[in-house]
Structures are given as C-alpha cells and as structure tokens.
CSV table of C-alpha atoms in Angstrom, one decimal:
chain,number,residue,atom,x,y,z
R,7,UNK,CA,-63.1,26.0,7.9
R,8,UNK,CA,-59.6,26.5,6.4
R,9,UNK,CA,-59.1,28.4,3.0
R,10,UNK,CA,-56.7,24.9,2.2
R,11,UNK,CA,-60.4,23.1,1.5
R,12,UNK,CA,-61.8,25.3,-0.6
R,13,UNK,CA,-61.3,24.8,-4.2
R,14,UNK,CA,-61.4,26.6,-7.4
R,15,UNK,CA,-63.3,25.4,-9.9
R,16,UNK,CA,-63.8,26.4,-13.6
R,17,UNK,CA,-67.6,27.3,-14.4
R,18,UNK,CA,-69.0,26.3,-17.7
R,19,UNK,CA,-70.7,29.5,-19.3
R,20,UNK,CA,-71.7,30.0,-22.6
R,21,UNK,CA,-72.1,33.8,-22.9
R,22,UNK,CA,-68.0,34.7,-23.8
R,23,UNK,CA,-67.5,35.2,-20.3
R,24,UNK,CA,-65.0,32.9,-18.4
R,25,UNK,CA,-66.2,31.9,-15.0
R,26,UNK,CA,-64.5,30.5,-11.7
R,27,UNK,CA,-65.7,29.8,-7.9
R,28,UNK,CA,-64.1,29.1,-4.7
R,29,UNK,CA,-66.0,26.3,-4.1
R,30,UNK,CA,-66.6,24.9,0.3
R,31,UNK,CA,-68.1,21.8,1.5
R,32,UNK,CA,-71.6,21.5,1.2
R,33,UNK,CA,-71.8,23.3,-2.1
R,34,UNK,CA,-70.6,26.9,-0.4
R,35,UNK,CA,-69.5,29.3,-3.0
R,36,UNK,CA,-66.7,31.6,-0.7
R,37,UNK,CA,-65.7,33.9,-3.7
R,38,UNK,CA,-66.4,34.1,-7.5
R,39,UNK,CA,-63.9,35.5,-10.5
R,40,UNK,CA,-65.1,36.2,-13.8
R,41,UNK,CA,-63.5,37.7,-16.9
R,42,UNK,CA,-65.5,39.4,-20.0
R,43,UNK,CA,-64.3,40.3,-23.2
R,44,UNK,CA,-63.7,44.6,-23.6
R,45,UNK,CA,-66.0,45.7,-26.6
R,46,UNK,CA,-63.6,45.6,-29.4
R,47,UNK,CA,-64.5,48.6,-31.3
R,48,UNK,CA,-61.7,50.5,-33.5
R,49,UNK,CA,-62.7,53.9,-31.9
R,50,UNK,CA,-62.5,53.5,-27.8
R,51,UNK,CA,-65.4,53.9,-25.6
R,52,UNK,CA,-64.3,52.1,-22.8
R,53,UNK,CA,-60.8,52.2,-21.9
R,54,UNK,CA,-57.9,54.9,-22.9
R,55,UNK,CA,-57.0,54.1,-26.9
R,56,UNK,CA,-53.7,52.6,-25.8
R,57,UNK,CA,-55.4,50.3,-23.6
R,58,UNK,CA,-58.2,49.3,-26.2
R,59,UNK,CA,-56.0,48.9,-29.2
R,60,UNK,CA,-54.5,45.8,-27.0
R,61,UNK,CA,-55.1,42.4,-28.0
R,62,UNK,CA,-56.0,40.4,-25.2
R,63,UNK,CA,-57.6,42.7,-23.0
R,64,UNK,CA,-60.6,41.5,-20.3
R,65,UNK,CA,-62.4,42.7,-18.2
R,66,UNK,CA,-62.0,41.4,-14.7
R,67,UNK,CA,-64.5,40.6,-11.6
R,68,UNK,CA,-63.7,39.3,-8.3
R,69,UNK,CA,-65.3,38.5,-5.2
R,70,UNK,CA,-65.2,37.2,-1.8
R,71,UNK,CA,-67.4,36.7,0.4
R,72,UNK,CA,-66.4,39.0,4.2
R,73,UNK,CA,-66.6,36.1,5.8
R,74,UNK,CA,-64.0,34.7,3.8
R,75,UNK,CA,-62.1,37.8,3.1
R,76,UNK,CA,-58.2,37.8,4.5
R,77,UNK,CA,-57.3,34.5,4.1
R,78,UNK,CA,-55.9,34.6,0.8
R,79,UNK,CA,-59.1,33.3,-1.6
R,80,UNK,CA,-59.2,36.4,-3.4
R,81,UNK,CA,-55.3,35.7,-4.2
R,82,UNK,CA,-56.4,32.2,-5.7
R,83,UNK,CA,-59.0,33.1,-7.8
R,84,UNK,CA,-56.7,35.7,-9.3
R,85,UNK,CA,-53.6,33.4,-9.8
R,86,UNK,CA,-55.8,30.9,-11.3
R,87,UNK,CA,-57.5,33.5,-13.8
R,88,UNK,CA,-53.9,34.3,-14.9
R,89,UNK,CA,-53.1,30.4,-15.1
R,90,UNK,CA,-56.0,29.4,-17.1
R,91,UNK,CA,-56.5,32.5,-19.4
R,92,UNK,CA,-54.3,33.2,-22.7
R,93,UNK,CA,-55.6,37.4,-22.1
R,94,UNK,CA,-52.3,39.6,-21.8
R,95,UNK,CA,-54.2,41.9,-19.8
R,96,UNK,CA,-56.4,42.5,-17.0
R,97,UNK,CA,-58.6,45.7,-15.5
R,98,UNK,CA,-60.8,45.9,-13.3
R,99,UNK,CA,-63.5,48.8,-12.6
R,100,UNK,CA,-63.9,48.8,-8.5
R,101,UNK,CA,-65.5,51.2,-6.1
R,102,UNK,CA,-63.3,54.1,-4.5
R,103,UNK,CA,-62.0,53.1,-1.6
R,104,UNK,CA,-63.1,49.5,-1.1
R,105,UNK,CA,-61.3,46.5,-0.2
R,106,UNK,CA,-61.6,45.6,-3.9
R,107,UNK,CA,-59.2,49.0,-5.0
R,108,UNK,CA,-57.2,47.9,-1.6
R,109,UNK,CA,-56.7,44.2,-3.6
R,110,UNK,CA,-56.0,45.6,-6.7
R,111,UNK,CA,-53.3,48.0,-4.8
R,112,UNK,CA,-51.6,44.7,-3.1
R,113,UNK,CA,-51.6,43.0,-6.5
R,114,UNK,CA,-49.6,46.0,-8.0
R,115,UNK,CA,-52.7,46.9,-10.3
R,116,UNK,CA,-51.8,50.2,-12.2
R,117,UNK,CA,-54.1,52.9,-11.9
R,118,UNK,CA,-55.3,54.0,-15.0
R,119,UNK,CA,-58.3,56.6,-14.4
R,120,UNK,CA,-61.4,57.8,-12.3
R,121,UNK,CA,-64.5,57.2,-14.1
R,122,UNK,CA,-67.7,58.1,-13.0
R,123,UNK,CA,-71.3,56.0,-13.7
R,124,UNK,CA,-75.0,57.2,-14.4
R,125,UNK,CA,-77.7,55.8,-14.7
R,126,UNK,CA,-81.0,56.7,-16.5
R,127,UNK,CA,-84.4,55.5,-15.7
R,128,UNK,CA,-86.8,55.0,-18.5
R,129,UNK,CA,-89.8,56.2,-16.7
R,130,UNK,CA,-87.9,59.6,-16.2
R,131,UNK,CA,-87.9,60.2,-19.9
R,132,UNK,CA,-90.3,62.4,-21.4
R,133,UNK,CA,-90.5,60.8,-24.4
R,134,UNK,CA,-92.2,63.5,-26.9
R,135,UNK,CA,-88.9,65.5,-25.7
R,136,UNK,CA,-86.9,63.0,-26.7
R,137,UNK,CA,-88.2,62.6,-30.2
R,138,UNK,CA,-87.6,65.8,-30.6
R,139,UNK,CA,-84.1,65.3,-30.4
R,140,UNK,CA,-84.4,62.7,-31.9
R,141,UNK,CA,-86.3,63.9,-35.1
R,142,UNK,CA,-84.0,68.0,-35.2
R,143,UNK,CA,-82.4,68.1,-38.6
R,144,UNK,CA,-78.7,67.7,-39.0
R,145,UNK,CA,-78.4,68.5,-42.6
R,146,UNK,CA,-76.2,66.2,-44.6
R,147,UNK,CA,-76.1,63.2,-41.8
R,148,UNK,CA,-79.0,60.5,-41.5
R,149,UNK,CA,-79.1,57.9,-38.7
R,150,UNK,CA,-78.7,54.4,-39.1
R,151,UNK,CA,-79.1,51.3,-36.8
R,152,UNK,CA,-78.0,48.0,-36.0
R,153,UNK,CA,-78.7,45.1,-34.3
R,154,UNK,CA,-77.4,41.8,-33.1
R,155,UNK,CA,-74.6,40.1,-31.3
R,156,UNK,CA,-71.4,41.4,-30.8
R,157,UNK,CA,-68.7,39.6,-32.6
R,158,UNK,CA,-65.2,39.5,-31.0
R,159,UNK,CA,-63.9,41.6,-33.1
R,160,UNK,CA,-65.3,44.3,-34.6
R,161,UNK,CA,-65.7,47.7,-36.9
R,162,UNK,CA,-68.6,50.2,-36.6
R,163,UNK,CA,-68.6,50.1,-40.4
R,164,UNK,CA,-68.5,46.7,-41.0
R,165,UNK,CA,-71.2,45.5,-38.3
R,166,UNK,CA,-73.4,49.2,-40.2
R,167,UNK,CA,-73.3,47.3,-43.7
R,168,UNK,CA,-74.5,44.0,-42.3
R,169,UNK,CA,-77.9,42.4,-41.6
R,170,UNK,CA,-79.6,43.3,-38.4
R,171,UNK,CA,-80.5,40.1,-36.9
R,172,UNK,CA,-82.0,39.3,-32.7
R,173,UNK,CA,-79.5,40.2,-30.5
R,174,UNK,CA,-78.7,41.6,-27.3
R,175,UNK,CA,-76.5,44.7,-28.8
R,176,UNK,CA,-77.9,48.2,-30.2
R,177,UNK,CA,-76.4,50.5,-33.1
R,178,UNK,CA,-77.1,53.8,-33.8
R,179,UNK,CA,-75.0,56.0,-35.8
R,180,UNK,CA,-75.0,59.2,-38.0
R,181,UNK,CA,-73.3,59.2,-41.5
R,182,UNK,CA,-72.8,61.5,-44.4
R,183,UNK,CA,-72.9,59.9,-48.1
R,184,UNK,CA,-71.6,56.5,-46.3
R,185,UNK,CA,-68.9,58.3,-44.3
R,186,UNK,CA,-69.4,57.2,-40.6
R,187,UNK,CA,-69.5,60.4,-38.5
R,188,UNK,CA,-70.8,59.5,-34.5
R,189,UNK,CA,-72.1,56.1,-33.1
R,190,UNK,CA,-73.1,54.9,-29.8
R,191,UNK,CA,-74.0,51.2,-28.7
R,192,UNK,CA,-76.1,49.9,-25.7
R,193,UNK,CA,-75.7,46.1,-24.6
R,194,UNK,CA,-78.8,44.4,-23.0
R,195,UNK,CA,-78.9,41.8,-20.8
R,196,UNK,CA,-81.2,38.7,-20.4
R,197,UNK,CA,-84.7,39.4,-20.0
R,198,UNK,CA,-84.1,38.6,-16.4
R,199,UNK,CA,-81.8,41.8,-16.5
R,200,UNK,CA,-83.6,45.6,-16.8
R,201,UNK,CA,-80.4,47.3,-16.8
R,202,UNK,CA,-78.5,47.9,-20.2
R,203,UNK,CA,-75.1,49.4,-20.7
R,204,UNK,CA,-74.2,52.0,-23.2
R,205,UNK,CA,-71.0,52.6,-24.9
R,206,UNK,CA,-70.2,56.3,-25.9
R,207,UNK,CA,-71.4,58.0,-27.9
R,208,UNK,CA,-68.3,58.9,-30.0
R,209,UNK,CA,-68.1,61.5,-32.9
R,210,UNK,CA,-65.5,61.2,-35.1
R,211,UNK,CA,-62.6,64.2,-34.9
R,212,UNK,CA,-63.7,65.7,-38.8
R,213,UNK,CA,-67.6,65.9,-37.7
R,214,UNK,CA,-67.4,67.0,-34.3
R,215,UNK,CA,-69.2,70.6,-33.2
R,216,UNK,CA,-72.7,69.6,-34.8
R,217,UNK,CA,-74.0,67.9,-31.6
R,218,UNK,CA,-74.0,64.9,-33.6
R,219,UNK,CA,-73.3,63.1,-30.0
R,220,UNK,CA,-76.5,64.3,-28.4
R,221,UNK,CA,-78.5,63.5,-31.9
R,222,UNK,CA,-76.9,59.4,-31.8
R,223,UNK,CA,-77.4,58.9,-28.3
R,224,UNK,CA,-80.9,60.4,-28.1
R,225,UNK,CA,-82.0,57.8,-30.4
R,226,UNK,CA,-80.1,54.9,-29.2
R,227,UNK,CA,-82.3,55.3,-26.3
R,228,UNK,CA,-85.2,55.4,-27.9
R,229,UNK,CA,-84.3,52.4,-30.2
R,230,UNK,CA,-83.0,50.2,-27.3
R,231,UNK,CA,-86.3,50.7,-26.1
R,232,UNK,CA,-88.0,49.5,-29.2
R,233,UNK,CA,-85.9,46.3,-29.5
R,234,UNK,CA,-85.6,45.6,-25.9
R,235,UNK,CA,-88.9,46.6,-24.3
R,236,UNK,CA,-88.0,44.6,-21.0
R,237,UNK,CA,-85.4,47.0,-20.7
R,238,UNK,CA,-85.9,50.3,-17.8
R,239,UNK,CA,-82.6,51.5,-17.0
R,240,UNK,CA,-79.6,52.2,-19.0
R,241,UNK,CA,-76.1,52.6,-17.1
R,242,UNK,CA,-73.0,54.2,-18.4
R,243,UNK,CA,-69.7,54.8,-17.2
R,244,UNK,CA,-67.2,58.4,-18.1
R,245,UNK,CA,-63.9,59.4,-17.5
R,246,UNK,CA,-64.2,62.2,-14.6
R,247,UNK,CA,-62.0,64.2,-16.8
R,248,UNK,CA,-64.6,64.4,-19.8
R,249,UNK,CA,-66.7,67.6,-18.9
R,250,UNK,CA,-68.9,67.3,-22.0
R,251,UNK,CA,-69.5,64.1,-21.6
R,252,UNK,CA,-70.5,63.8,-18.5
R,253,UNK,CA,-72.5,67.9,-19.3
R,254,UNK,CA,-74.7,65.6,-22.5
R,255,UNK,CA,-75.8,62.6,-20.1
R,256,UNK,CA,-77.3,64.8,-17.4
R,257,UNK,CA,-79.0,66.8,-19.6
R,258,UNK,CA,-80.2,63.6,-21.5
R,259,UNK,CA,-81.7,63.3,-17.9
R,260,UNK,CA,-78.8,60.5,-16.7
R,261,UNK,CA,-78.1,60.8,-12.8
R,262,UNK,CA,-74.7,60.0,-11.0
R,263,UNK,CA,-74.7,56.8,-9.2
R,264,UNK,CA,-71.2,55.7,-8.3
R,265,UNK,CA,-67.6,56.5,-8.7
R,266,UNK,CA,-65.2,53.7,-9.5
R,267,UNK,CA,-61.4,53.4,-10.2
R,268,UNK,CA,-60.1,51.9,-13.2
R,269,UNK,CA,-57.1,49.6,-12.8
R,270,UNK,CA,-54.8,47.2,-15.2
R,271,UNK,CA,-53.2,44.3,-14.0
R,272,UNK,CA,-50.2,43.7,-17.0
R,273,UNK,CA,-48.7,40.5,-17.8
R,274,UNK,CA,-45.5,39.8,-15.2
C-alpha cells in the first residue's frame, strides 16, 4: 500500500496529552505521534534549566511501525505535530543508537545530553530498611506531602500550601520553619499502569550536604506506595554526568535499565 493513503489523523485524548495516528485502510494504525506537557516545576528535574525555564516545551513520542518505516510516515507525523501544535519546542528521549536517534539526527534534532534510566521494583524493597530512612532525624527539617493533579504550571511551594486532593501525582518534601529545602515527585499512571515515574529528588543549593535527598526520596517511595497501592515499579531517568545521583538511586536499591539520548527539536 502506498504511504500517499495513509492519513493522519488527530486523536481525541483527555489526559493533556496531544495524540495523532497514521491511519491505513481497514482501520491500520502505521505510526503514532504524541506530545506531553514537561513537568513545569521552577527548580528542573527533567531537562537542563535553560531548557525547562522555556515556555512551550513538550515532550515528544513517535512511532512507526518497520513495516512502514522509510517511506516518509515518520516525516508526516512530525510535520503535522509542528502544524497543529502552538509548543515552541520539542525533545525527545530515544534509545542510543536506534532508528529513532537516527530520525531525530535527519530532522536536525540538537543533542542535548545522555541520560540514563532505573527502575526499582517494589518487591525488592525491604521495607523496615526503608523506614528507617525514612524515620533518621534531620534536625530542624520535617517532611511534608502532597497529593493530586498536576496543574500546568506550577511551584513546589504553592502546590505544598494547598489541599491534597485524589490524584495521580506524589509530593514529598523537607522544610525548615516553612523554608522549602529538597522535594521529589512520582507520577502514577492508570490503574491499568504499575510503573510510576519519579522526578528528582532536588535539594535546594543553601540546604544541600545533610542528605536531605536520600531522606525526601526514601519517603516518596514509601508514600507513593500508600496512595497508589496498584503501583510495583517506579522508573526514573539521570543525567550520565550526575555521579551522586545516579550513587543515591542504586543504593536506594534502583537498577539500570536503559540508556537514552536526549534531543530538542527548536522552532525553524
């Protein structure tokens, strides 16, 4: 069949996330695009600060099926992103050496860092360790948490003062007398979905050498567990050039499980 009948086709989705499919004859789906909003927090955990501050930055997934790949599908889905999107920019986490880094390349994507992913497996947790950490005294700080749905934009200290309320994302952070010190933030999916995502942790400049990072994130996964029992896995994602970092999640017991490429795709 020629890639001329294939269509592209909006997808309505009600989750903040735009949708789009290269739609065949017969209801074949040859390739799917989607973009997500970047987690808007004022202190970066996902992307380097410059990036973050952006407005207008998304998060962007394409795919084609093999079968379909090289006849210039994944090209449409991406022009028509661009068409029908108001974001400025565009990146996109892909694998190391796939035909998804060799798109971006061809598409003059910039490369903007290697980041490495871990996951960790509830059932590997021993949880009366974890307490522990969870329970060590850091004079002068207390933990807080948070729950809800993300807004589209947001402050750690704004969403800490407000109502907790059912929703899919997790707060934990450590202050002193009101004075935000460390956070970190985990992002469940449906109950279809046993994987979460976590977000840092961060500790703010001022409050960092107290292992405040370790004391956040230990709780955060014991709290995501609490709110989200459906949950069994958490992923996260670190620059390769973070050594502490990427030194706290394996002792928190996280395991490597890929290595990705992050690229940005800026306006033309």
């Amino acid at each position: 069949m020629s890639e001329r009948l294939i269509d592209i086709v909006a997808v309505p989705d009600h989750t903040g996330v735009s949708r789009w499919r290269a739609e065949a004859s017969r209801g074949f789906v040859a390739g799917v695009a989607s973009l997500r909003p970047i987690i808007p927090f004022e202190h970066d955990l996902l992307l380097p600060a410059t990036l973050a501050m952006t407005p207008g930055t998304s998060e962007l997934s394409l795919y084609v099926e093999p079968q379909w790949r090289r006849r210039g599908i994944g090209s449409r889905l991406l022009a028509t992103v661009r068409a029908q999107t108001t974001e400025s920019r565009l990146v996109a986490d892909v694998a190391v050496g796939s035909p998804a880094e060799a798109f971006c390349l061809r598409h003059r994507f910039q490369h903007i860092r290697p980041r490495r992913h871990d996951l960790l497996t509830y059932r590997d947790v021993h949880r009366a360790w974890l307490g522990e950490l969870v329970d060590a005294e850091h004079p002068g700080y207390r933990l807080t948490h948070w729950t809800g749905e993300l807004p589209n934009a947001a402050r750690v200290e704004e969403l800490l003062t407000s109502p907790s309320s059912p929703g899919n994302a997790v707060l934990t952070a450590a202050d002193t007398d009101g004075d935000l010190a460390a956070y970190a933030v985990a992002v469940a999916g449906a109950l279809s979905q046993t994987r979460a995502h976590q977000y840092g942790p961060a500790v703010l400049p001022h409050h960092r050498g107290q292992r405040l990072d370790l004391w956040v994130n230990a709780a955060l996964i014991q709290r995501l567990r609490q709110v989200h029992p459906h949950v069994n896995e958490i992923e996260t994602t670190t620059a390769e050039d973070d050594p502490h970092l990427l030194a706290l999640r394996e002792h928190l017991g996280f395991h490597p499980l890929r290595r990705t490429h992050l690229y940005e795709l800026a306006p033309p």
